[in-house]
Short mmCIF file of C-alpha atoms and ligand atoms in Angstrom, two decimals:
data_model
loop_
_atom_site.label_atom_id
_atom_site.label_comp_id
_atom_site.label_asym_id
_atom_site.label_seq_id
_atom_site.Cartn_x
_atom_site.Cartn_y
_atom_site.Cartn_z
CA MET A 109 83.90 143.46 115.11
CA THR A 110 85.03 140.37 117.06
CA GLU A 111 86.05 137.15 115.29
CA LEU A 112 82.83 135.53 116.49
CA GLN A 113 80.72 138.37 115.09
CA THR A 114 82.48 138.10 111.73
CA PHE A 115 81.90 134.33 111.72
CA ALA A 116 78.19 134.84 112.57
CA ARG A 117 77.82 137.49 109.86
CA ASP A 118 79.52 135.35 107.19
CA ILE A 119 77.45 132.29 108.10
CA HIS A 120 74.26 134.33 107.89
CA LYS A 121 75.26 135.76 104.51
CA GLY A 122 76.16 132.31 103.18
CA LEU A 123 73.09 130.47 104.43
CA SER A 124 70.62 133.14 103.30
CA ALA A 125 72.08 133.33 99.74
CA PRO A 126 70.06 131.75 96.90
CA ARG A 127 72.89 129.21 96.57
CA LYS A 128 74.04 128.47 100.09
CA HIS A 129 77.76 128.58 100.79
CA ILE A 130 80.23 128.66 103.70
CA SER A 131 83.82 129.82 103.19
CA SER A 132 86.47 127.10 103.45
CA LYS A 133 88.49 129.41 105.70
CA TYR A 134 86.11 128.32 108.50
CA PHE A 135 87.29 124.69 108.26
CA TYR A 136 90.28 125.47 110.43
CA ASP A 137 89.20 125.63 114.07
CA ASP A 138 91.27 123.38 116.38
CA ILE A 139 89.24 120.28 115.47
CA GLY A 140 89.22 121.07 111.73
CA SER A 141 92.97 121.71 111.75
CA GLY A 142 93.41 118.29 113.38
CA ILE A 143 91.27 116.66 110.67
CA PHE A 144 93.32 118.46 108.01
CA GLN A 145 96.47 116.91 109.53
CA ASP A 146 94.76 113.50 109.04
CA ILE A 147 93.92 114.43 105.42
CA MET A 148 97.58 115.20 104.77
CA LYS A 149 98.49 111.70 105.96
CA MET A 150 95.97 109.94 103.68
CA PRO A 151 97.57 107.89 100.87
CA GLU A 152 95.13 109.53 98.40
CA TYR A 153 96.13 113.10 99.31
CA TYR A 154 99.18 113.50 97.05
CA PRO A 155 99.88 117.29 97.38
CA THR A 156 101.70 116.97 100.73
CA PRO A 157 104.27 114.30 99.75
CA CYS A 158 104.74 115.95 96.34
CA GLU A 159 105.59 119.33 97.84
CA PHE A 160 107.74 117.61 100.48
CA GLU A 161 109.69 115.99 97.65
CA ILE A 162 110.16 119.33 95.86
CA LEU A 163 111.45 121.12 98.93
CA SER A 164 113.65 118.19 99.99
CA LEU A 165 115.21 117.36 96.63
CA GLN A 166 115.21 120.72 94.90
CA GLY A 167 116.01 123.02 97.80
CA ASP A 168 119.49 123.65 96.38
CA ASN A 169 118.08 124.59 92.96
CA ILE A 170 115.60 126.97 94.56
CA ILE A 171 118.31 128.61 96.67
CA GLN A 172 120.55 129.05 93.64
CA LYS A 173 117.89 131.16 91.96
CA LEU A 174 117.77 133.70 94.79
CA ALA A 175 119.99 136.65 93.88
CA PHE A 176 120.18 138.27 97.33
CA ASP A 177 123.41 140.15 98.04
CA ARG A 178 122.86 140.52 101.80
CA PRO A 179 121.07 138.80 104.68
CA PHE A 180 117.41 138.25 103.89
CA GLN A 181 114.21 137.04 105.49
CA ILE A 182 111.93 134.16 104.56
CA VAL A 183 108.38 135.15 105.39
CA GLU A 184 105.88 132.32 105.47
CA PHE A 185 102.11 132.73 105.41
CA GLY A 186 100.25 129.93 107.21
CA ALA A 187 103.19 127.61 107.84
CA GLY A 188 101.15 124.77 109.37
CA ASP A 189 103.42 122.22 111.00
CA GLY A 190 106.40 123.52 108.99
CA ILE A 191 107.74 120.06 108.11
CA LYS A 192 107.97 120.86 104.38
CA THR A 193 109.47 124.31 104.90
CA ARG A 194 112.03 122.81 107.25
CA GLN A 195 113.54 120.92 104.30
CA LEU A 196 114.33 124.18 102.55
CA LEU A 197 115.56 125.93 105.71
CA LYS A 198 117.84 122.98 106.48
CA LYS A 199 119.56 123.41 103.10
CA LEU A 200 120.12 127.11 103.74
CA ILE A 201 121.61 126.45 107.19
CA GLU A 202 123.90 123.74 105.74
CA ARG A 203 125.16 126.28 103.23
CA GLN A 204 125.67 128.83 106.04
CA VAL A 205 123.38 131.33 104.37
CA ASP A 206 122.49 134.31 106.57
CA PHE A 207 118.69 134.56 106.81
CA THR A 208 115.87 134.92 109.33
CA TYR A 209 112.73 132.82 109.18
CA VAL A 210 109.54 134.80 109.85
CA PRO A 211 106.45 132.57 110.10
CA ILE A 212 103.17 134.51 110.31
CA ASP A 213 99.95 133.03 111.60
CA ILE A 214 96.78 134.32 113.18
CA SER A 215 96.84 131.50 115.74
CA ALA A 216 99.21 132.01 118.70
CA LYS A 217 99.01 128.29 119.49
CA ALA A 218 100.08 127.32 115.94
CA ILE A 219 103.01 129.75 116.01
CA GLU A 220 104.21 128.55 119.43
CA GLU A 221 104.16 124.91 118.34
CA LEU A 222 105.86 125.68 115.05
CA THR A 223 108.62 127.71 116.71
CA GLY A 224 109.29 124.93 119.23
CA ASN A 225 109.40 122.30 116.48
CA MET A 226 111.65 124.34 114.19
CA LEU A 227 114.16 125.11 116.92
CA GLY A 228 114.07 121.48 118.07
CA HIS A 229 115.16 120.34 114.59
CA LEU A 230 117.22 123.34 113.50
CA PRO A 231 118.84 124.76 116.63
CA GLY A 232 120.89 127.29 114.64
CA LEU A 233 117.81 128.84 113.01
CA LYS A 234 117.19 132.58 113.41
CA ILE A 235 113.42 132.77 113.79
CA ARG A 236 111.13 135.75 114.33
CA PRO A 237 107.58 134.40 114.73
CA MET A 238 104.74 136.88 114.20
CA ILE A 239 101.17 136.49 115.33
CA GLY A 240 98.46 138.40 113.53
CA ASN A 241 96.87 139.41 110.30
CA TYR A 242 99.14 138.63 107.36
CA PHE A 243 99.08 141.94 105.60
CA SER A 244 99.49 144.33 108.49
CA MET A 245 102.51 142.19 109.45
CA MET A 246 103.82 142.22 105.90
CA GLU A 247 103.64 145.99 105.59
CA GLU A 248 105.79 146.18 108.68
CA LEU A 249 108.30 143.72 107.20
CA ALA A 250 108.42 145.41 103.78
CA ALA A 251 109.00 148.79 105.42
CA SER A 252 112.07 147.29 107.14
CA GLY A 253 113.70 147.09 103.67
CA VAL A 254 115.17 143.63 104.36
CA PRO A 255 115.17 141.54 101.13
CA SER A 256 112.44 138.92 101.30
CA LEU A 257 111.40 135.55 99.98
CA LEU A 258 107.68 135.07 100.65
CA LEU A 259 106.35 131.53 100.97
CA PHE A 260 102.74 130.65 100.25
CA LEU A 261 102.95 126.87 100.12
CA GLY A 262 100.61 123.89 100.29
CA GLY A 263 98.45 124.80 97.31
CA ASN A 264 96.42 127.20 99.46
CA ILE A 265 96.10 129.57 96.50
CA GLY A 266 93.78 126.98 94.92
CA ASN A 267 91.21 127.66 97.64
CA TYR A 268 90.73 131.22 96.34
CA GLU A 269 88.44 132.13 93.47
CA ALA A 270 90.02 133.91 90.48
CA HIS A 271 89.07 137.43 91.67
CA GLU A 272 90.33 136.64 95.17
CA VAL A 273 93.63 135.38 93.71
CA THR A 274 94.03 138.77 92.04
CA SER A 275 93.49 140.69 95.26
CA LEU A 276 95.72 138.29 97.21
CA LEU A 277 98.56 138.75 94.70
CA THR A 278 98.02 142.51 94.72
CA ASP A 279 98.45 142.44 98.50
CA PHE A 280 101.61 140.33 98.17
CA ARG A 281 103.01 142.70 95.56
CA LYS A 282 102.33 145.75 97.71
CA CYS A 283 104.37 144.17 100.48
CA MET A 284 107.32 143.35 98.21
CA ASN A 285 110.28 145.44 97.08
CA PRO A 286 112.07 145.02 93.72
CA GLY A 287 114.32 141.93 93.89
CA ASP A 288 112.06 140.12 96.39
CA TYR A 289 110.65 136.69 95.54
CA LEU A 290 107.42 134.79 96.04
CA LEU A 291 107.36 130.96 96.11
CA THR A 292 103.80 129.63 95.72
CA GLY A 293 102.54 126.03 95.72
CA PHE A 294 100.13 125.14 92.89
CA ASP A 295 98.43 121.78 92.48
CA LEU A 296 98.61 120.77 88.82
CA GLN A 297 96.00 119.16 86.56
CA LYS A 298 96.54 115.42 86.23
CA ASN A 299 94.60 112.19 85.73
CA PRO A 300 91.11 113.22 86.92
CA ALA A 301 90.69 109.97 88.90
CA THR A 302 93.76 110.83 91.01
CA VAL A 303 92.32 114.24 91.87
CA ARG A 304 88.88 112.82 92.61
CA CYS A 305 90.25 110.25 95.09
CA ALA A 306 92.24 112.92 96.94
CA TYR A 307 89.06 114.91 97.62
CA ASP A 308 86.60 112.07 98.23
CA ASP A 309 88.48 109.50 100.24
CA PRO A 310 87.11 106.04 101.09
CA LYS A 311 87.48 106.51 104.87
CA GLY A 312 85.35 109.67 104.87
CA ILE A 313 88.03 111.89 106.42
CA THR A 314 87.28 114.70 103.97
CA LYS A 315 83.59 114.27 104.73
CA ALA A 316 84.34 114.67 108.46
CA PHE A 317 86.38 117.79 107.61
CA ASN A 318 83.30 119.29 105.92
CA ILE A 319 80.77 118.11 108.52
CA ASN A 320 82.93 119.75 111.20
CA LEU A 321 81.83 123.10 109.73
CA LEU A 322 78.30 122.32 110.93
CA HIS A 323 79.56 121.14 114.35
CA ARG A 324 81.52 124.38 114.58
CA ILE A 325 78.40 126.45 113.89
CA ASN A 326 76.55 124.43 116.55
CA ARG A 327 79.38 124.88 119.07
CA GLU A 328 80.22 128.53 118.52
CA LEU A 329 76.98 130.05 117.29
CA GLY A 330 74.39 127.82 118.97
CA GLY A 331 73.27 126.19 115.72
CA THR A 332 70.86 123.26 115.61
CA PHE A 333 72.39 121.36 112.66
CA LYS A 334 71.66 117.63 112.85
CA THR A 335 74.88 116.56 111.22
CA ASN A 336 73.67 113.04 110.35
CA GLN A 337 71.09 114.69 108.10
CA PHE A 338 73.84 116.03 105.84
CA ASP A 339 76.07 114.21 103.37
CA PHE A 340 79.21 115.29 101.55
CA TYR A 341 79.69 115.52 97.79
CA SER A 342 82.82 116.50 95.92
CA HIS A 343 83.16 116.94 92.18
CA TYR A 344 86.23 117.40 89.97
CA ASN A 345 85.73 119.01 86.58
CA PRO A 346 88.87 118.25 84.56
CA VAL A 347 87.81 120.72 81.87
CA ASN A 348 88.32 123.76 84.10
CA GLY A 349 90.45 122.15 86.84
CA GLU A 350 87.95 122.89 89.63
CA VAL A 351 87.26 120.59 92.58
CA ARG A 352 84.08 121.86 94.22
CA SER A 353 82.93 120.39 97.52
CA TYR A 354 79.49 120.54 99.06
CA LEU A 355 77.37 119.50 102.03
CA VAL A 356 74.03 118.03 100.95
CA SER A 357 70.85 118.24 103.01
CA LEU A 358 69.39 114.72 103.01
CA VAL A 359 65.90 115.80 104.10
CA PRO A 360 63.81 118.98 104.09
CA GLN A 361 64.79 120.68 107.34
CA LYS A 362 64.98 123.92 109.29
CA VAL A 363 68.05 125.05 111.19
CA HIS A 364 68.11 127.76 113.84
CA ILE A 365 71.18 129.74 114.85
CA ARG A 366 70.80 131.18 118.34
CA HIS A 367 73.61 133.72 118.07
CA THR A 368 71.82 135.65 115.31
CA ASP A 369 68.35 134.24 116.05
CA LYS A 370 67.88 133.31 112.38
CA CYS A 371 66.28 130.25 110.80
CA TYR A 372 67.28 128.66 107.50
CA ASP A 373 65.19 126.26 105.41
CA PHE A 374 66.83 123.43 103.51
CA GLU A 375 65.16 121.48 100.75
CA ARG A 376 65.92 117.82 100.26
CA ASN A 377 69.23 117.57 98.31
CA GLU A 378 69.92 121.27 98.68
CA LEU A 379 73.66 122.06 98.62
CA ILE A 380 75.96 124.17 100.75
CA TRP A 381 79.08 124.89 98.71
CA THR A 382 82.09 124.67 101.05
CA GLU A 383 85.29 124.71 99.01
CA LEU A 384 87.03 125.34 95.71
CA SER A 385 90.34 123.53 95.17
CA GLN A 386 91.62 124.76 91.82
CA LYS A 387 94.03 122.64 89.78
CA TYR A 388 96.30 124.54 87.40
CA THR A 389 98.33 124.15 84.21
CA LEU A 390 101.83 125.67 83.93
CA THR A 391 100.57 127.98 81.18
CA GLY A 392 97.68 129.04 83.41
CA ILE A 393 100.11 129.81 86.26
CA GLU A 394 102.28 131.89 83.92
CA LYS A 395 99.24 133.88 82.79
CA ILE A 396 98.27 134.57 86.41
CA ALA A 397 101.82 135.72 87.22
CA GLU A 398 101.99 138.02 84.21
CA ALA A 399 98.50 139.46 84.71
CA ASN A 400 99.45 140.39 88.26
CA GLY A 401 102.79 142.03 87.54
CA PHE A 402 105.11 139.10 88.38
CA ARG A 403 107.80 137.32 86.35
CA VAL A 404 108.13 133.54 86.65
CA VAL A 405 111.71 132.60 87.53
CA GLU A 406 111.15 128.84 87.50
CA HIS A 407 108.64 126.10 88.24
CA PHE A 408 109.95 123.38 90.55
CA GLN A 409 107.92 120.20 90.09
CA ASP A 410 107.91 116.79 91.78
CA CYS A 411 108.95 113.75 89.73
CA LYS A 412 105.33 112.91 88.79
CA ALA A 413 104.60 116.55 87.79
CA TYR A 414 101.60 116.55 90.15
CA PHE A 415 102.52 119.76 91.96
CA THR A 416 104.73 122.80 91.45
CA ASP A 417 106.35 125.35 93.71
CA SER A 418 106.60 128.30 91.39
CA LEU A 419 109.22 130.99 92.04
CA TRP A 420 108.25 134.49 90.95
CA THR A 421 109.86 137.88 91.22
CA LEU A 422 108.68 141.43 90.58
C1 AVI B 648 94.43 123.68 102.36
N1 AVI B 648 94.06 123.29 100.99
C2 AVI B 648 95.16 123.54 100.06
C3 AVI B 648 93.51 121.93 100.87
C4 AVI B 648 93.16 121.60 99.40
O1 AVI B 648 93.73 120.64 98.88
O2 AVI B 648 92.38 122.33 98.80
C5 AVI B 648 92.28 121.74 101.74
C6 AVI B 648 91.60 120.41 101.50
N2 AVI B 648 90.33 120.26 101.25
C7 AVI B 648 90.04 118.97 101.10
N3 AVI B 648 91.16 118.30 101.22
C8 AVI B 648 92.15 119.17 101.50
#
């Protein structure tokens, strides 16, 4: 099945469900990735500067916890622009640690840019970029027997539902050997107003990020979404730590998708659920680690305790 066919199938499944939904993984076409860069620069979106602080100021502490006795590899899933990771890599190079950085991404363009940027800032870096599906790549790396630190940063884990987190961690574990580590970014529960502002910003950048999903369907699948007939709504529930985001149909309307030749009816105020952004407690993170066969080595938090990069081992 081609990527476009998978996209068309998932959109059909989501829009024909009793509660309409579209997976947040479809936010990230070239335009959506650009809007996400803008989100990360918003003053309200605290996760990026918090994780930057952790990796800049606590890089040494993180490195000290790694008990590797020979050259190792740092494998990063979805590195983005790599600015945060670079802080950690810089520390390792300064300490003359022998390691290879292996960023993995499905997008060739993203990997090319990242590699150029990394080498521009860290000319001494040993880098082995890999393009493709995370887990087929990981199996290859695990089979090499080189000790590994896996990075899954940025709070991306929060975009997975609980059962998906379990299968993701199972996949990570399968790719790891005893003595390997996993460093994962988790956004922590905090003053609910702070979380709410990060996901419903006054300039409407997050709204544009969501509306781009509809533009993408129009562009790639021949959809007839009238995007001005949809609004955006985001809700944080501090009781369970869930931010849930939605598109809202402002009028009763019908949308056709040419690629699959299917029509979808929307009632006034009907929702399309687009994203979960889970916020965690440290105890909750420890339970997840334990339930999935990991041991927490340490949580590294920013000074406001808004975010943690949590180091686990098998
Ligand atoms: C990529 N991910 C961790 C972001 C988040 O915070 O859930 C995506 C995002 N959605 C709205 N703002 C940012």
